[in-house]
Amino acid sequence: MSFPERRLRRLRRTSALRDLMAETRLGVSDLVAPLFVRDGIDAPVPVASMPGVYQHTRESLRREVRVLADLGIPGLLLFGIPAVKDDEGSGAWDAEGVVPTAVREIRQEIGDAMVVMADLCLDEYTSHGHCGVLTTPSPGQGATESVVDNDATLELYSRVAVAQGAAGVDLVAPSGMMDGQVTAIRRALDQAGHPQVGVMAYAAKYASAAYGPFRDAVDVTIDGDRRAYQQDCRNFREALVEVDLDVAEGADIVMIKPAMTSLDVIAAVRSRVNLPVAAYHVSGEYSMVKAAAERGWLDGPAMALEQITAVKRAGADFVVTYFARELAEALHA
Ligand code: PBG
């Protein structure tokens, strides 16, 4: 035989050998479940493009959170859909609004058993579906010019942070990709007496077709797109600049999304910063697996496990995923 006797198959022979040799170990404690709660409905509404995902009533949310806590899932990320949307998205900072109210109820249900995070953005609350306040367009303004007023939006994000902090979240998760958002939110939380509330920054967030199903989940129809504030997927170094800035601005955790198309970024960020690194396996990533599985084209649970494991292997310390409950049930089985 001409090849050296380095036979890697030796350690792949049995399931026990493979388990012992596994470099990446995905456990229930690596998972964060995104959840949707909607005002003004009296039964949970299934999200058509995301089989198994619901817009919850406050009551069904509470029940779901109890199940997740009992499964040992350590975190949840909450999104709200208000009964009424307006130009500014004022429902987002209403202390009696859908998310603050749900957060208080979740605390009653589970105490500190799970890390409670809230998405901090305005798109679910604005009538136009953008992540901030719109600029008044000047005549002849081109489509590529920014439609969202960055600094005016920061003012509103600060209010949202305070409302979510007062309601009792552990972490706020700003997802709007406004420049300076972490600084503004950190300052607002501190000034309002919530220094213990952390910021999980959506630090490198690419504009992506993979957010398609999410728009169904939060009833957002957006006029145009988000390319003037979210990142261009052709860029890698820019993601590192975004991450460095968020770290400098005081982020406690940096998050990268989408996951499957950003494995290079996740790996680079993991070796670059010493803060926790999270990845968000987003709606479209979930729906692609579900849709193919429904057609019998692939094994859905196996594909889900493979993808989330790969995200961890790339360097994520934990993964926000719509598969959280399903994976936790499988990992316990
Ligand atoms: C914005 C926000 C989005 C997602 C999380 N926060 C939508 C967007 O940026 O268009 C997407 C999450 C997903 O697709 O699962 N508030």
GROMACS .gro file of C-alpha atoms and ligand atoms in nm:
model
  349
    1MET     CA    1   0.000   0.000   0.000
    2SER     CA    2   0.135   0.342  -0.089
    3PHE     CA    3  -0.071   0.561   0.147
    4PRO     CA    4   0.048   0.618   0.506
    5GLU     CA    5  -0.131   0.426   0.776
    6ARG     CA    6  -0.311   0.731   0.903
    7ARG     CA    7  -0.656   0.579   0.883
    8LEU     CA    8  -0.906   0.844   0.988
    9ARG     CA    9  -1.190   0.600   0.948
   10ARG     CA   10  -1.079   0.425   1.269
   11LEU     CA   11  -1.237   0.698   1.477
   12ARG     CA   12  -1.555   0.705   1.271
   13ARG     CA   13  -1.635   0.337   1.306
   14THR     CA   14  -1.898   0.340   1.580
   15SER     CA   15  -2.145   0.590   1.706
   16ALA     CA   16  -1.971   0.590   2.047
   17LEU     CA   17  -1.634   0.668   1.886
   18ARG     CA   18  -1.790   0.950   1.685
   19ASP     CA   19  -1.955   1.097   1.993
   20LEU     CA   20  -1.632   1.093   2.187
   21MET     CA   21  -1.436   1.253   1.903
   22ALA     CA   22  -1.695   1.522   1.823
   23GLU     CA   23  -1.531   1.864   1.812
   24THR     CA   24  -1.861   2.049   1.816
   25ARG     CA   25  -2.129   1.958   2.066
   26LEU     CA   26  -2.466   2.108   2.013
   27GLY     CA   27  -2.675   2.109   2.328
   28VAL     CA   28  -3.006   2.253   2.439
   29SER     CA   29  -2.814   2.526   2.620
   30ASP     CA   30  -2.690   2.660   2.283
   31LEU     CA   31  -3.038   2.753   2.167
   32VAL     CA   32  -3.244   3.070   2.178
   33ALA     CA   33  -3.604   3.062   2.057
   34PRO     CA   34  -3.749   3.359   1.865
   35LEU     CA   35  -4.116   3.412   1.953
   36PHE     CA   36  -4.392   3.635   1.820
   37VAL     CA   37  -4.666   3.789   2.029
   38ARG     CA   38  -4.952   3.981   1.874
   39ASP     CA   39  -5.200   4.221   2.023
   40GLY     CA   40  -5.569   4.198   1.942
   41ILE     CA   41  -5.607   3.830   1.856
   42ASP     CA   42  -5.781   3.568   2.068
   43ALA     CA   43  -5.621   3.254   1.929
   44PRO     CA   44  -5.269   3.186   1.802
   45VAL     CA   45  -5.231   3.251   1.429
   46PRO     CA   46  -5.007   3.010   1.235
   47VAL     CA   47  -4.747   3.182   1.016
   48ALA     CA   48  -4.820   3.039   0.670
   49SER     CA   49  -4.462   3.055   0.542
   50MET     CA   50  -4.313   2.912   0.864
   51PRO     CA   51  -4.478   2.581   0.952
   52GLY     CA   52  -4.475   2.532   1.328
   53VAL     CA   53  -4.435   2.902   1.406
   54TYR     CA   54  -4.720   3.111   1.548
   55GLN     CA   55  -4.815   3.464   1.625
   56HIS     CA   56  -4.904   3.406   1.986
   57THR     CA   57  -5.166   3.560   2.204
   58ARG     CA   58  -5.024   3.664   2.540
   59GLU     CA   59  -5.184   3.354   2.689
   60SER     CA   60  -5.045   3.107   2.433
   61LEU     CA   61  -4.706   3.280   2.455
   62ARG     CA   62  -4.700   3.213   2.825
   63ARG     CA   63  -4.776   2.846   2.768
   64GLU     CA   64  -4.509   2.818   2.498
   65VAL     CA   65  -4.249   2.983   2.719
   66ARG     CA   66  -4.330   2.736   2.995
   67VAL     CA   67  -4.268   2.447   2.753
   68LEU     CA   68  -3.937   2.597   2.639
   69ALA     CA   69  -3.825   2.655   2.998
   70ASP     CA   70  -3.914   2.297   3.090
   71LEU     CA   71  -3.707   2.177   2.793
   72GLY     CA   72  -3.411   2.367   2.935
   73ILE     CA   73  -3.382   2.619   2.652
   74PRO     CA   74  -3.196   2.908   2.812
   75GLY     CA   75  -3.317   3.203   2.608
   76LEU     CA   76  -3.598   3.358   2.409
   77LEU     CA   77  -3.606   3.655   2.173
   78LEU     CA   78  -3.938   3.831   2.161
   79PHE     CA   79  -4.095   4.018   1.870
   80GLY     CA   80  -4.422   4.208   1.900
   81ILE     CA   81  -4.697   4.285   1.654
   82PRO     CA   82  -4.910   4.576   1.776
   83ALA     CA   83  -5.282   4.609   1.705
   84VAL     CA   84  -5.222   4.948   1.545
   85LYS     CA   85  -4.920   5.068   1.346
   86ASP     CA   86  -4.832   5.431   1.284
   87ASP     CA   87  -4.570   5.643   1.105
   88GLU     CA   88  -4.326   5.652   1.394
   89GLY     CA   89  -4.395   5.308   1.538
   90SER     CA   90  -4.500   5.446   1.874
   91GLY     CA   91  -4.637   5.108   1.987
   92ALA     CA   92  -4.276   5.000   2.035
   93TRP     CA   93  -4.212   5.227   2.334
   94ASP     CA   94  -4.557   5.212   2.491
   95ALA     CA   95  -4.503   5.079   2.844
   96GLU     CA   96  -4.841   4.902   2.814
   97GLY     CA   97  -4.761   4.785   2.460
   98VAL     CA   98  -4.748   4.429   2.341
   99VAL     CA   99  -4.386   4.347   2.423
  100PRO     CA  100  -4.347   4.516   2.764
  101THR     CA  101  -4.674   4.359   2.879
  102ALA     CA  102  -4.572   4.016   2.752
  103VAL     CA  103  -4.231   4.048   2.917
  104ARG     CA  104  -4.389   4.118   3.257
  105GLU     CA  105  -4.615   3.815   3.215
  106ILE     CA  106  -4.326   3.593   3.110
  107ARG     CA  107  -4.140   3.695   3.424
  108GLN     CA  108  -4.440   3.596   3.634
  109GLU     CA  109  -4.446   3.260   3.458
  110ILE     CA  110  -4.080   3.163   3.467
  111GLY     CA  111  -3.893   3.415   3.681
  112ASP     CA  112  -3.528   3.409   3.582
  113ALA     CA  113  -3.537   3.056   3.441
  114MET     CA  114  -3.479   3.190   3.089
  115VAL     CA  115  -3.287   3.485   2.951
  116VAL     CA  116  -3.552   3.718   2.818
  117MET     CA  117  -3.444   3.921   2.516
  118ALA     CA  118  -3.651   4.162   2.311
  119ASP     CA  119  -3.588   4.263   1.954
  120LEU     CA  120  -3.543   4.637   1.952
  121CYS     CA  121  -3.661   4.784   1.626
  122LEU     CA  122  -3.952   4.975   1.479
  123ASP     CA  123  -4.045   4.790   1.161
  124GLU     CA  124  -4.313   4.578   1.328
  125TYR     CA  125  -4.469   4.901   1.456
  126THR     CA  126  -4.441   5.139   1.162
  127SER     CA  127  -4.713   5.161   0.898
  128HIS     CA  128  -4.446   5.180   0.624
  129GLY     CA  129  -4.248   4.882   0.753
  130HIS     CA  130  -3.907   5.051   0.774
  131CYS     CA  131  -3.683   5.019   1.078
  132GLY     CA  132  -3.699   5.388   1.164
  133VAL     CA  133  -3.843   5.729   1.091
  134LEU     CA  134  -3.862   5.822   0.725
  135THR     CA  135  -3.688   6.127   0.590
  136THR     CA  136  -3.900   6.369   0.394
  137PRO     CA  137  -3.792   6.295   0.037
  138SER     CA  138  -3.666   6.592  -0.156
  139PRO     CA  139  -3.786   6.625  -0.514
  140GLY     CA  140  -3.595   6.396  -0.743
  141GLN     CA  141  -3.438   6.200  -0.461
  142GLY     CA  142  -3.294   5.881  -0.598
  143ALA     CA  143  -3.401   5.537  -0.485
  144THR     CA  144  -3.056   5.465  -0.349
  145GLU     CA  145  -3.065   5.752  -0.103
  146SER     CA  146  -3.137   5.668   0.254
  147VAL     CA  147  -3.506   5.669   0.336
  148VAL     CA  148  -3.456   5.631   0.708
  149ASP     CA  149  -3.335   5.920   0.920
  150ASN     CA  150  -3.057   5.765   1.126
  151ASP     CA  151  -3.028   6.010   1.414
  152ALA     CA  152  -3.398   6.076   1.458
  153THR     CA  153  -3.443   5.700   1.476
  154LEU     CA  154  -3.184   5.667   1.754
  155GLU     CA  155  -3.400   5.892   1.969
  156LEU     CA  156  -3.691   5.650   1.927
  157TYR     CA  157  -3.476   5.341   1.985
  158SER     CA  158  -3.372   5.495   2.317
  159ARG     CA  159  -3.736   5.512   2.421
  160VAL     CA  160  -3.793   5.150   2.321
  161ALA     CA  161  -3.488   5.042   2.520
  162VAL     CA  162  -3.619   5.215   2.830
  163ALA     CA  163  -3.966   5.061   2.795
  164GLN     CA  164  -3.820   4.713   2.747
  165GLY     CA  165  -3.569   4.761   3.027
  166ALA     CA  166  -3.840   4.875   3.268
  167ALA     CA  167  -4.051   4.572   3.174
  168GLY     CA  168  -3.770   4.344   3.285
  169VAL     CA  169  -3.579   4.213   2.985
  170ASP     CA  170  -3.227   4.082   3.043
  171LEU     CA  171  -3.110   4.194   2.701
  172VAL     CA  172  -3.232   4.426   2.430
  173ALA     CA  173  -3.141   4.326   2.077
  174PRO     CA  174  -3.122   4.621   1.839
  175SER     CA  175  -3.173   4.497   1.483
  176GLY     CA  176  -3.220   4.817   1.286
  177MET     CA  177  -2.861   4.871   1.166
  178MET     CA  178  -2.866   5.243   1.245
  179ASP     CA  179  -2.520   5.389   1.300
  180GLY     CA  180  -2.458   5.460   1.666
  181GLN     CA  181  -2.753   5.256   1.789
  182VAL     CA  182  -2.561   5.071   2.059
  183THR     CA  183  -2.423   5.394   2.207
  184ALA     CA  184  -2.767   5.555   2.210
  185ILE     CA  185  -2.934   5.253   2.368
  186ARG     CA  186  -2.660   5.197   2.627
  187ARG     CA  187  -2.679   5.559   2.732
  188ALA     CA  188  -3.060   5.554   2.752
  189LEU     CA  189  -3.063   5.238   2.963
  190ASP     CA  190  -2.805   5.375   3.204
  191GLN     CA  191  -2.975   5.710   3.239
  192ALA     CA  192  -3.310   5.544   3.308
  193GLY     CA  193  -3.159   5.331   3.584
  194HIS     CA  194  -3.126   5.000   3.398
  195PRO     CA  195  -2.750   4.943   3.393
  196GLN     CA  196  -2.802   4.569   3.439
  197VAL     CA  197  -2.982   4.536   3.104
  198GLY     CA  198  -2.740   4.421   2.836
  199VAL     CA  199  -2.723   4.484   2.463
  200MET     CA  200  -2.709   4.196   2.221
  201ALA     CA  201  -2.621   4.385   1.906
  202TYR     CA  202  -2.722   4.263   1.564
  203ALA     CA  203  -2.373   4.374   1.471
  204ALA     CA  204  -2.328   4.233   1.124
  205LYS     CA  205  -2.668   4.211   0.965
  206TYR     CA  206  -2.687   4.164   0.591
  207ALA     CA  207  -2.978   4.268   0.375
  208SER     CA  208  -3.120   3.929   0.284
  209ALA     CA  209  -3.392   3.750   0.093
  210ALA     CA  210  -3.386   3.507   0.384
  211TYR     CA  211  -3.595   3.750   0.592
  212GLY     CA  212  -3.890   3.697   0.355
  213PRO     CA  213  -4.101   3.471   0.576
  214PHE     CA  214  -4.036   3.694   0.879
  215ARG     CA  215  -4.234   3.970   0.709
  216ASP     CA  216  -4.536   3.738   0.719
  217ALA     CA  217  -4.470   3.661   1.081
  218VAL     CA  218  -4.481   4.026   1.182
  219ASP     CA  219  -4.731   4.148   0.919
  220VAL     CA  220  -4.487   4.386   0.755
  221THR     CA  221  -4.517   4.496   0.398
  222ILE     CA  222  -4.227   4.716   0.320
  223ASP     CA  223  -4.217   4.979   0.057
  224GLY     CA  224  -3.877   4.933  -0.107
  225ASP     CA  225  -3.604   4.746   0.074
  226ARG     CA  226  -3.350   4.785   0.353
  227ARG     CA  227  -3.035   4.804   0.146
  228ALA     CA  228  -2.961   5.161   0.251
  229TYR     CA  229  -2.910   5.050   0.611
  230GLN     CA  230  -2.843   4.675   0.618
  231GLN     CA  231  -2.516   4.539   0.483
  232ASP     CA  232  -2.432   4.430   0.132
  233CYS     CA  233  -2.366   4.056   0.118
  234ARG     CA  234  -2.067   4.110  -0.109
  235ASN     CA  235  -1.876   4.260   0.182
  236PHE     CA  236  -1.678   4.076   0.447
  237ARG     CA  237  -1.436   4.336   0.588
  238GLU     CA  238  -1.720   4.579   0.637
  239ALA     CA  239  -1.879   4.327   0.871
  240LEU     CA  240  -1.569   4.334   1.088
  241VAL     CA  241  -1.586   4.712   1.102
  242GLU     CA  242  -1.951   4.691   1.207
  243VAL     CA  243  -1.861   4.443   1.480
  244ASP     CA  244  -1.564   4.649   1.604
  245LEU     CA  245  -1.786   4.956   1.627
  246ASP     CA  246  -2.055   4.775   1.824
  247VAL     CA  247  -1.794   4.640   2.064
  248ALA     CA  248  -1.652   4.991   2.108
  249GLU     CA  249  -2.003   5.127   2.162
  250GLY     CA  250  -2.056   4.889   2.452
  251ALA     CA  251  -2.233   4.584   2.310
  252ASP     CA  252  -2.233   4.289   2.551
  253ILE     CA  253  -2.288   4.029   2.279
  254VAL     CA  254  -2.239   4.059   1.905
  255MET     CA  255  -2.473   3.878   1.670
  256ILE     CA  256  -2.438   3.790   1.304
  257LYS     CA  257  -2.717   3.714   1.061
  258PRO     CA  258  -2.823   3.540   0.847
  259ALA     CA  259  -2.628   3.236   0.962
  260MET     CA  260  -2.573   3.000   0.669
  261THR     CA  261  -2.453   3.270   0.433
  262SER     CA  262  -2.225   3.425   0.697
  263LEU     CA  263  -2.021   3.132   0.825
  264ASP     CA  264  -1.701   3.308   0.717
  265VAL     CA  265  -1.800   3.617   0.913
  266ILE     CA  266  -1.895   3.413   1.221
  267ALA     CA  267  -1.558   3.238   1.217
  268ALA     CA  268  -1.365   3.562   1.175
  269VAL     CA  269  -1.558   3.744   1.444
  270ARG     CA  270  -1.514   3.455   1.687
  271SER     CA  271  -1.138   3.482   1.656
  272ARG     CA  272  -1.142   3.862   1.659
  273VAL     CA  273  -1.348   3.954   1.965
  274ASN     CA  274  -1.359   3.810   2.313
  275LEU     CA  275  -1.725   3.882   2.375
  276PRO     CA  276  -1.994   3.619   2.323
  277VAL     CA  277  -2.080   3.575   1.956
  278ALA     CA  278  -2.433   3.482   1.858
  279ALA     CA  279  -2.573   3.385   1.519
  280TYR     CA  280  -2.931   3.411   1.398
  281HIS     CA  281  -3.054   3.130   1.176
  282VAL     CA  282  -3.334   3.335   1.023
  283SER     CA  283  -3.686   3.276   0.898
  284GLY     CA  284  -3.598   3.190   0.537
  285GLU     CA  285  -3.330   2.949   0.648
  286TYR     CA  286  -3.593   2.773   0.857
  287SER     CA  287  -3.858   2.781   0.585
  288MET     CA  288  -3.625   2.643   0.317
  289VAL     CA  289  -3.564   2.334   0.528
  290LYS     CA  290  -3.932   2.298   0.616
  291ALA     CA  291  -4.047   2.337   0.256
  292ALA     CA  292  -3.801   2.086   0.116
  293ALA     CA  293  -3.886   1.841   0.393
  294GLU     CA  294  -4.258   1.878   0.329
  295ARG     CA  295  -4.196   1.774  -0.030
  296GLY     CA  296  -4.000   1.475   0.087
  297TRP     CA  297  -3.689   1.614  -0.079
  298LEU     CA  298  -3.474   1.589   0.228
  299ASP     CA  299  -3.483   1.480   0.592
  300GLY     CA  300  -3.591   1.798   0.772
  301PRO     CA  301  -3.483   1.721   1.130
  302ALA     CA  302  -3.144   1.593   1.010
  303MET     CA  303  -3.095   1.902   0.794
  304ALA     CA  304  -3.187   2.131   1.083
  305LEU     CA  305  -2.941   1.959   1.315
  306GLU     CA  306  -2.668   1.975   1.050
  307GLN     CA  307  -2.718   2.345   0.984
  308ILE     CA  308  -2.730   2.455   1.346
  309THR     CA  309  -2.429   2.238   1.426
  310ALA     CA  310  -2.237   2.399   1.140
  311VAL     CA  311  -2.320   2.744   1.274
  312LYS     CA  312  -2.176   2.642   1.608
  313ARG     CA  313  -1.873   2.487   1.441
  314ALA     CA  314  -1.811   2.817   1.262
  315GLY     CA  315  -1.779   2.979   1.604
  316ALA     CA  316  -2.117   3.091   1.734
  317ASP     CA  317  -2.149   3.055   2.111
  318PHE     CA  318  -2.522   3.022   2.075
  319VAL     CA  319  -2.777   3.021   1.797
  320VAL     CA  320  -3.110   3.197   1.769
  321THR     CA  321  -3.325   2.956   1.572
  322TYR     CA  322  -3.689   2.873   1.499
  323PHE     CA  323  -3.580   2.510   1.533
  324ALA     CA  324  -3.503   2.562   1.904
  325ARG     CA  325  -3.799   2.369   2.043
  326GLU     CA  326  -3.778   2.091   1.784
  327LEU     CA  327  -3.403   2.050   1.834
  328ALA     CA  328  -3.437   2.054   2.212
  329GLU     CA  329  -3.701   1.781   2.195
  330ALA     CA  330  -3.478   1.575   1.965
  331LEU     CA  331  -3.171   1.630   2.184
  332HIS     CA  332  -3.367   1.510   2.488
  333ALA     CA  333  -3.504   1.204   2.308
  334PBG     C1  334  -3.601   4.380   1.201
  334PBG     C2  335  -3.572   4.235   1.200
  334PBG     C3  336  -3.584   4.148   1.093
  334PBG     C4  337  -3.547   4.024   1.140
  334PBG     C5  338  -3.513   4.037   1.274
  334PBG     N1  339  -3.529   4.169   1.310
  334PBG     C6  340  -3.635   4.174   0.957
  334PBG     C7  341  -3.555   4.252   0.861
  334PBG     O1  342  -3.448   4.304   0.893
  334PBG     O2  343  -3.600   4.266   0.749
  334PBG     C8  344  -3.544   3.900   1.058
  334PBG     C9  345  -3.551   3.773   1.134
  334PBG    C10  346  -3.585   3.655   1.050
  334PBG     O3  347  -3.594   3.661   0.926
  334PBG     O4  348  -3.605   3.549   1.109
  334PBG     N2  349  -3.676   4.416   1.312
   0.00000   0.00000   0.00000
